[in-house]
Amino acid sequence: AVAVVDFVSPPTRHFLRQEYGTFDLGSRTTTTTTFSERLVMHLESLSEETFHIVPVLVVAFVAFSLLEKRKVVRNCYIPIVGMLVFYELFFNWRANLSIENKLLAGVHERFWMQPNMVMCLLAGLGFVYILEKALEDISVVKRVGIVVGVGILGVMVGMNFEARDESKNMAVADFGHSIINGLPQDSILLTRGDLPGNSVRYAHLCEGVRPDVRVIDLEMMTFDWYVPMLKNKFTGVKFPGTTYQFCSTCFQMKSFFDANYDHFPIFVFENLNEDDNTFQQFYHVEHYGHAKRIVRNGDSFPANIWYHNTTKALPKFDIPDPVKYGEWKEAHVHLLCDKFFIHFRVVLVLWLLVFSHFR
């Protein structure tokens, strides 16, 4: 068989964000910060992470480049500086995620890596300019530059190594294993979001964990290439349309549940799409360990079986140090609340069953 691979359309589509339908960072505006506040926040973060060295050297570069008499050198700076200015202005103009939310703030900060690399390049040029003005001998400039540059890098590595050392951090792997290992045989797992989706898919596809489970991404189901790919991969799973959207040839969650509920146990982590309420009068979700199970309204509720399966599927892994990982503290609290809710409900249901029996 010969596979025809399109090397042009996917990168072009991604670059133009055609599948998102907008150049905004998020599908909806959730931030209260202004353009200038986001720009200042980036510069403050860069300054703090580089011990205020990079901003000073960038200012030196700007000052010396304005005095640069070599036209060829000045022309080389134009595309570099132009790229940096365009990225900073365009990104902070279209970045509409809520920075007040720690998780979304982390997504926002990921896009600082590109301009930070350019900033460090300009800082290096500024450093060279300073050495050239302070030292006339070019050979001395090179030797001093190497020693000082390596020294600064060594200090930064030494001061940040412990904080950035993730060699023993298995939290994401444990998280993905915990979700997928708690599911019954031949389940469908609907994931939503980068962390659950990527951690589960890595364990499932790369490590071969639970090959019987069918992992489906809710957000990717909205893309026209995803469902056709899954039809060939997941035998027996029925997709009643081309994509998961609201259109004449698309399908919604109710029709997906109707087509698969009697054939596979269906679970979701963490939540379904809040904009899709087509299923809510016919199905509901029940806590099931780390995930939630889709249950048809009116189905019987065997409390003893539910308790046995749910407690067996509860997450069993250590949460990373909350002092080092602030966002994981909140995740830990949510996990504890889920455990408390599950056991409280079980006790309540069993008490009601006993009460009704002796009544």
Short mmCIF file of C-alpha atoms in Angstrom, two decimals:
data_model
loop_
_atom_site.label_atom_id
_atom_site.label_comp_id
_atom_site.label_asym_id
_atom_site.label_seq_id
_atom_site.Cartn_x
_atom_site.Cartn_y
_atom_site.Cartn_z
CA ALA A 1 0.00 0.00 0.00
CA VAL A 2 1.20 3.51 -0.79
CA ALA A 3 0.42 6.26 1.70
CA VAL A 4 -0.15 9.74 0.32
CA VAL A 5 1.14 12.29 2.82
CA ASP A 6 0.20 15.96 2.60
CA PHE A 7 3.17 18.00 3.83
CA VAL A 8 1.70 21.39 2.92
CA SER A 9 -1.89 21.61 4.15
CA PRO A 10 -1.41 20.68 7.85
CA PRO A 11 1.37 23.24 8.56
CA THR A 12 -0.47 25.91 6.59
CA ARG A 13 -3.72 25.17 8.37
CA HIS A 14 -1.98 25.28 11.75
CA PHE A 15 -0.10 28.50 10.93
CA LEU A 16 -3.32 30.20 9.88
CA ARG A 17 -5.19 28.63 12.84
CA GLN A 18 -7.97 27.56 10.51
CA GLU A 19 -9.18 24.81 12.86
CA TYR A 20 -9.52 27.32 15.70
CA GLY A 21 -11.24 29.91 13.55
CA THR A 22 -9.41 32.76 15.28
CA PHE A 23 -5.93 34.11 15.97
CA ASP A 24 -6.90 34.63 19.60
CA LEU A 25 -5.12 32.39 22.09
CA GLY A 26 -8.43 31.18 23.52
CA SER A 27 -11.79 30.51 21.92
CA ARG A 28 -13.38 33.11 24.17
CA THR A 29 -12.08 36.17 25.99
CA THR A 30 -11.63 35.46 29.70
CA THR A 31 -8.95 37.96 30.71
CA THR A 32 -9.29 41.28 32.49
CA THR A 33 -5.70 42.37 31.87
CA THR A 34 -4.77 44.96 29.28
CA PHE A 35 -2.26 44.76 26.45
CA SER A 36 0.30 46.85 28.35
CA GLU A 37 -0.11 44.80 31.54
CA ARG A 38 0.59 41.55 29.66
CA LEU A 39 3.65 43.07 28.01
CA VAL A 40 5.02 44.36 31.31
CA MET A 41 4.35 40.98 32.97
CA HIS A 42 6.50 39.25 30.34
CA LEU A 43 9.37 41.69 30.73
CA GLU A 44 9.24 41.44 34.52
CA SER A 45 9.32 37.64 34.32
CA LEU A 46 12.30 37.69 31.94
CA SER A 47 14.15 40.12 34.17
CA GLU A 48 13.53 38.05 37.29
CA GLU A 49 14.51 34.75 35.68
CA THR A 50 17.79 36.16 34.36
CA PHE A 51 18.73 38.04 37.53
CA HIS A 52 18.04 41.36 35.71
CA ILE A 53 21.08 40.76 33.47
CA VAL A 54 19.33 40.28 30.11
CA PRO A 55 17.24 43.50 30.16
CA VAL A 56 20.32 45.57 31.01
CA LEU A 57 22.32 44.00 28.17
CA VAL A 58 19.41 44.45 25.75
CA VAL A 59 19.30 48.15 26.61
CA ALA A 60 23.07 48.28 25.99
CA PHE A 61 22.55 46.59 22.63
CA VAL A 62 19.89 49.14 21.61
CA ALA A 63 22.11 52.05 22.65
CA PHE A 64 25.23 50.79 20.85
CA SER A 65 23.32 49.62 17.73
CA LEU A 66 21.98 53.14 17.27
CA LEU A 67 25.59 54.32 17.16
CA GLU A 68 26.66 51.51 14.85
CA LYS A 69 28.26 52.93 11.71
CA ARG A 70 28.60 49.67 9.78
CA LYS A 71 25.57 49.55 7.49
CA VAL A 72 25.86 45.82 6.91
CA VAL A 73 25.72 45.13 10.64
CA ARG A 74 22.73 47.45 11.10
CA ASN A 75 20.87 45.70 8.28
CA CYS A 76 21.45 42.35 9.99
CA TYR A 77 19.74 43.62 13.11
CA ILE A 78 16.56 44.74 11.33
CA PRO A 79 14.93 41.28 10.78
CA ILE A 80 15.87 40.11 14.29
CA VAL A 81 14.48 43.17 16.06
CA GLY A 82 11.51 43.30 13.68
CA MET A 83 10.65 39.69 14.46
CA LEU A 84 10.81 40.36 18.21
CA VAL A 85 8.67 43.51 18.03
CA PHE A 86 6.06 41.85 15.80
CA TYR A 87 5.79 38.81 18.07
CA GLU A 88 5.48 40.87 21.27
CA LEU A 89 2.88 43.23 19.81
CA PHE A 90 0.81 40.61 17.98
CA PHE A 91 0.86 37.96 20.71
CA ASN A 92 -0.03 40.30 23.57
CA TRP A 93 -2.75 41.81 21.40
CA ARG A 94 -4.40 38.41 20.75
CA ALA A 95 -3.65 36.74 24.11
CA ASN A 96 -7.08 36.65 25.74
CA LEU A 97 -6.69 33.95 28.40
CA SER A 98 -7.33 34.78 32.04
CA ILE A 99 -3.95 35.27 33.65
CA GLU A 100 -5.70 35.34 37.02
CA ASN A 101 -6.20 31.58 36.57
CA LYS A 102 -2.92 29.78 37.39
CA LEU A 103 -3.43 27.06 34.81
CA LEU A 104 -4.26 29.51 32.01
CA ALA A 105 -1.40 31.76 33.13
CA GLY A 106 0.92 28.79 32.60
CA VAL A 107 -0.46 28.33 29.08
CA HIS A 108 0.14 32.03 28.44
CA GLU A 109 3.73 31.87 29.73
CA ARG A 110 4.63 29.02 27.35
CA PHE A 111 4.55 31.51 24.49
CA TRP A 112 7.29 33.61 26.09
CA MET A 113 10.00 31.12 25.11
CA GLN A 114 10.27 32.39 21.52
CA PRO A 115 10.81 36.09 22.36
CA ASN A 116 13.04 35.12 25.28
CA MET A 117 15.45 33.40 22.88
CA VAL A 118 15.64 36.56 20.75
CA MET A 119 16.10 38.69 23.88
CA CYS A 120 19.03 36.51 24.97
CA LEU A 121 20.56 36.84 21.50
CA LEU A 122 20.33 40.63 21.69
CA ALA A 123 21.71 40.53 25.23
CA GLY A 124 24.73 38.60 23.94
CA LEU A 125 25.33 41.26 21.27
CA GLY A 126 25.04 43.95 23.92
CA PHE A 127 27.58 42.12 26.04
CA VAL A 128 30.01 42.00 23.10
CA TYR A 129 29.55 45.73 22.50
CA ILE A 130 30.39 46.49 26.13
CA LEU A 131 33.55 44.37 26.01
CA GLU A 132 34.66 45.98 22.75
CA LYS A 133 34.31 49.45 24.26
CA ALA A 134 36.04 48.48 27.49
CA LEU A 135 38.85 46.45 25.95
CA GLU A 136 40.64 47.42 22.75
CA ASP A 137 42.49 44.14 22.17
CA ILE A 138 40.10 41.84 20.29
CA SER A 139 41.89 38.70 21.53
CA VAL A 140 41.37 39.84 25.13
CA VAL A 141 37.73 40.57 24.34
CA LYS A 142 37.23 36.99 23.15
CA ARG A 143 38.92 35.44 26.19
CA VAL A 144 37.12 37.64 28.71
CA GLY A 145 33.82 37.11 26.90
CA ILE A 146 34.17 33.33 27.07
CA VAL A 147 35.15 33.35 30.76
CA VAL A 148 32.39 35.77 31.82
CA GLY A 149 29.74 34.08 29.64
CA VAL A 150 30.53 30.59 30.94
CA GLY A 151 30.69 31.97 34.48
CA ILE A 152 27.24 33.57 34.25
CA LEU A 153 25.76 30.39 32.79
CA GLY A 154 27.40 28.30 35.52
CA VAL A 155 25.98 30.51 38.26
CA MET A 156 22.49 30.41 36.75
CA VAL A 157 22.60 26.61 36.38
CA GLY A 158 23.85 26.19 39.94
CA MET A 159 21.18 28.44 41.41
CA ASN A 160 18.30 26.97 39.39
CA PHE A 161 19.21 23.31 38.98
CA GLU A 162 17.37 22.03 42.04
CA ALA A 163 14.23 23.97 41.20
CA ARG A 164 14.28 22.76 37.58
CA ASP A 165 15.37 19.18 38.20
CA GLU A 166 12.41 16.96 37.25
CA SER A 167 14.33 13.68 36.92
CA LYS A 168 12.38 12.09 39.80
CA ASN A 169 9.04 13.76 39.14
CA MET A 170 6.65 11.06 37.90
CA ALA A 171 3.48 12.99 38.64
CA VAL A 172 2.25 13.28 35.04
CA ALA A 173 2.99 9.61 34.31
CA ASP A 174 1.29 8.52 37.54
CA PHE A 175 -1.64 10.78 36.72
CA GLY A 176 -2.17 9.21 33.29
CA HIS A 177 -1.75 5.65 34.60
CA SER A 178 -4.19 6.35 37.43
CA ILE A 179 -6.92 7.50 35.05
CA ILE A 180 -6.68 4.67 32.53
CA ASN A 181 -5.90 1.79 34.92
CA GLY A 182 -9.05 2.41 36.94
CA LEU A 183 -11.38 1.75 34.00
CA PRO A 184 -13.29 -1.49 33.26
CA GLN A 185 -12.41 -3.73 30.33
CA ASP A 186 -13.12 -2.37 26.82
CA SER A 187 -14.07 1.12 28.00
CA ILE A 188 -14.34 4.32 26.01
CA LEU A 189 -12.52 7.21 27.69
CA LEU A 190 -13.33 10.74 26.56
CA THR A 191 -10.61 13.19 27.55
CA ARG A 192 -10.59 16.95 27.49
CA GLY A 193 -7.57 19.16 28.03
CA ASP A 194 -3.82 18.84 27.49
CA LEU A 195 -2.81 17.26 30.80
CA PRO A 196 -5.28 14.36 30.95
CA GLY A 197 -5.28 13.83 27.18
CA ASN A 198 -1.50 13.75 26.70
CA SER A 199 -0.68 11.83 29.89
CA VAL A 200 -3.25 9.13 29.13
CA ARG A 201 -2.34 8.90 25.45
CA TYR A 202 1.36 8.53 26.23
CA ALA A 203 0.70 5.68 28.65
CA HIS A 204 -1.79 4.11 26.25
CA LEU A 205 0.05 4.43 22.93
CA CYS A 206 3.75 4.64 23.87
CA GLU A 207 3.87 2.35 26.90
CA GLY A 208 1.14 -0.04 25.80
CA VAL A 209 -0.95 0.43 28.96
CA ARG A 210 -4.52 -0.87 28.67
CA PRO A 211 -4.69 -1.53 24.91
CA ASP A 212 -8.35 -2.56 25.37
CA VAL A 213 -9.39 1.01 26.24
CA ARG A 214 -10.43 3.41 23.48
CA VAL A 215 -9.09 6.90 24.27
CA ILE A 216 -10.89 9.67 22.39
CA ASP A 217 -10.17 13.40 22.69
CA LEU A 218 -13.29 15.56 22.82
CA GLU A 219 -11.58 18.65 21.43
CA MET A 220 -9.88 16.78 18.58
CA MET A 221 -13.24 15.28 17.58
CA THR A 222 -14.15 18.77 16.34
CA PHE A 223 -11.45 18.53 13.63
CA ASP A 224 -12.43 17.00 10.29
CA TRP A 225 -9.40 14.67 10.13
CA TYR A 226 -9.80 13.06 13.56
CA VAL A 227 -13.01 11.01 13.33
CA PRO A 228 -12.08 9.30 10.02
CA MET A 229 -8.77 8.27 11.59
CA LEU A 230 -10.51 6.79 14.64
CA LYS A 231 -13.02 4.82 12.55
CA ASN A 232 -10.13 2.73 11.24
CA LYS A 233 -8.50 2.41 14.66
CA PHE A 234 -11.37 1.65 17.07
CA THR A 235 -13.38 -1.26 15.75
CA GLY A 236 -16.97 -1.23 16.96
CA VAL A 237 -17.06 2.40 18.09
CA LYS A 238 -19.74 4.26 16.13
CA PHE A 239 -19.39 7.92 15.17
CA PRO A 240 -22.82 9.14 13.98
CA GLY A 241 -21.39 11.97 11.90
CA THR A 242 -18.23 13.49 10.43
CA THR A 243 -17.20 15.71 13.36
CA TYR A 244 -18.36 16.61 16.87
CA GLN A 245 -19.99 19.96 16.15
CA PHE A 246 -23.38 21.52 15.53
CA CYS A 247 -24.08 21.08 11.80
CA SER A 248 -26.16 18.93 9.46
CA THR A 249 -23.46 16.28 8.96
CA CYS A 250 -22.05 16.47 12.52
CA PHE A 251 -23.03 14.74 15.74
CA GLN A 252 -23.47 15.72 19.37
CA MET A 253 -22.91 13.81 22.61
CA LYS A 254 -26.43 12.39 22.85
CA SER A 255 -26.19 10.66 19.48
CA PHE A 256 -22.67 9.41 20.33
CA PHE A 257 -23.90 7.99 23.65
CA ASP A 258 -26.97 6.46 22.01
CA ALA A 259 -24.80 4.70 19.42
CA ASN A 260 -22.24 3.27 21.89
CA TYR A 261 -23.79 3.09 25.36
CA ASP A 262 -25.05 -0.50 25.06
CA HIS A 263 -21.71 -1.74 23.67
CA PHE A 264 -19.02 -0.04 25.78
CA PRO A 265 -18.72 1.47 29.27
CA ILE A 266 -18.23 5.21 28.60
CA PHE A 267 -16.17 7.48 30.86
CA VAL A 268 -15.04 11.08 30.74
CA PHE A 269 -12.16 12.99 32.30
CA GLU A 270 -12.56 15.68 33.36
CA ASN A 271 -15.79 17.16 32.03
CA LEU A 272 -17.91 17.16 28.91
CA ASN A 273 -18.35 20.22 26.70
CA GLU A 274 -20.48 22.70 28.64
CA ASP A 275 -21.93 24.07 25.40
CA ASP A 276 -23.43 20.68 24.49
CA ASN A 277 -26.59 20.03 26.52
CA THR A 278 -28.20 17.56 24.10
CA PHE A 279 -27.58 14.59 26.42
CA GLN A 280 -28.50 16.09 29.77
CA GLN A 281 -32.14 14.96 29.81
CA PHE A 282 -31.14 11.40 28.93
CA TYR A 283 -27.75 10.79 30.59
CA HIS A 284 -25.84 11.92 33.66
CA VAL A 285 -22.34 11.37 35.08
CA GLU A 286 -21.39 9.35 38.16
CA HIS A 287 -18.05 9.58 39.98
CA TYR A 288 -15.97 6.51 39.24
CA GLY A 289 -12.54 6.69 40.84
CA HIS A 290 -10.52 9.29 38.99
CA ALA A 291 -12.97 9.60 36.11
CA LYS A 292 -16.73 9.93 35.69
CA ARG A 293 -18.99 7.32 34.15
CA ILE A 294 -21.78 8.13 31.72
CA VAL A 295 -25.04 6.62 33.03
CA ARG A 296 -28.39 6.52 31.25
CA ASN A 297 -31.21 8.06 33.25
CA GLY A 298 -33.42 5.36 34.73
CA ASP A 299 -30.74 2.66 34.88
CA SER A 300 -30.58 0.73 38.15
CA PHE A 301 -28.03 1.77 40.76
CA PRO A 302 -26.42 -1.29 42.45
CA ALA A 303 -24.72 0.47 45.36
CA ASN A 304 -22.51 -2.44 46.44
CA ILE A 305 -21.09 -2.98 42.92
CA TRP A 306 -20.62 0.76 42.40
CA TYR A 307 -18.82 1.09 45.75
CA HIS A 308 -16.48 -1.84 45.00
CA ASN A 309 -15.56 -0.62 41.51
CA THR A 310 -15.27 3.05 42.42
CA THR A 311 -13.05 2.63 45.47
CA LYS A 312 -10.82 0.23 43.52
CA ALA A 313 -10.39 2.92 40.84
CA LEU A 314 -9.52 5.74 43.25
CA PRO A 315 -6.17 7.44 42.46
CA LYS A 316 -3.21 6.03 44.36
CA PHE A 317 -0.14 8.19 43.76
CA ASP A 318 1.87 10.81 45.58
CA ILE A 319 1.22 14.47 44.81
CA PRO A 320 4.42 16.51 44.18
CA ASP A 321 5.60 19.00 46.75
CA PRO A 322 2.90 21.73 46.81
CA VAL A 323 5.51 24.31 47.86
CA LYS A 324 7.42 23.75 44.62
CA TYR A 325 4.36 23.19 42.44
CA GLY A 326 1.67 25.62 43.49
CA GLU A 327 -0.87 24.44 40.92
CA TRP A 328 -0.62 20.85 42.20
CA LYS A 329 -1.84 21.96 45.64
CA GLU A 330 -5.18 22.83 44.12
CA ALA A 331 -5.24 19.52 42.23
CA HIS A 332 -4.53 17.70 45.49
CA VAL A 333 -7.42 19.44 47.22
CA HIS A 334 -9.77 18.49 44.38
CA LEU A 335 -8.67 14.84 44.59
CA LEU A 336 -9.27 14.77 48.35
CA CYS A 337 -12.67 16.38 47.89
CA ASP A 338 -13.57 13.80 45.25
CA LYS A 339 -12.56 10.97 47.58
CA PHE A 340 -14.57 12.47 50.44
CA PHE A 341 -17.60 12.97 48.18
CA ILE A 342 -17.47 9.39 46.89
CA HIS A 343 -17.20 7.77 50.33
CA PHE A 344 -19.81 10.11 51.83
CA ARG A 345 -22.26 9.22 49.06
CA VAL A 346 -21.61 5.50 49.47
CA VAL A 347 -22.26 5.68 53.20
CA LEU A 348 -25.43 7.69 52.61
CA VAL A 349 -26.75 5.27 49.97
CA LEU A 350 -26.01 2.21 52.10
CA TRP A 351 -27.69 3.84 55.09
CA LEU A 352 -30.79 4.55 52.99
CA LEU A 353 -30.85 0.96 51.74
CA VAL A 354 -30.63 -0.40 55.29
CA PHE A 355 -33.26 2.05 56.51
CA SER A 356 -35.68 1.16 53.71
CA HIS A 357 -35.12 -2.59 54.31
CA PHE A 358 -36.02 -2.49 58.01
CA ARG A 359 -38.82 -0.04 57.49
#
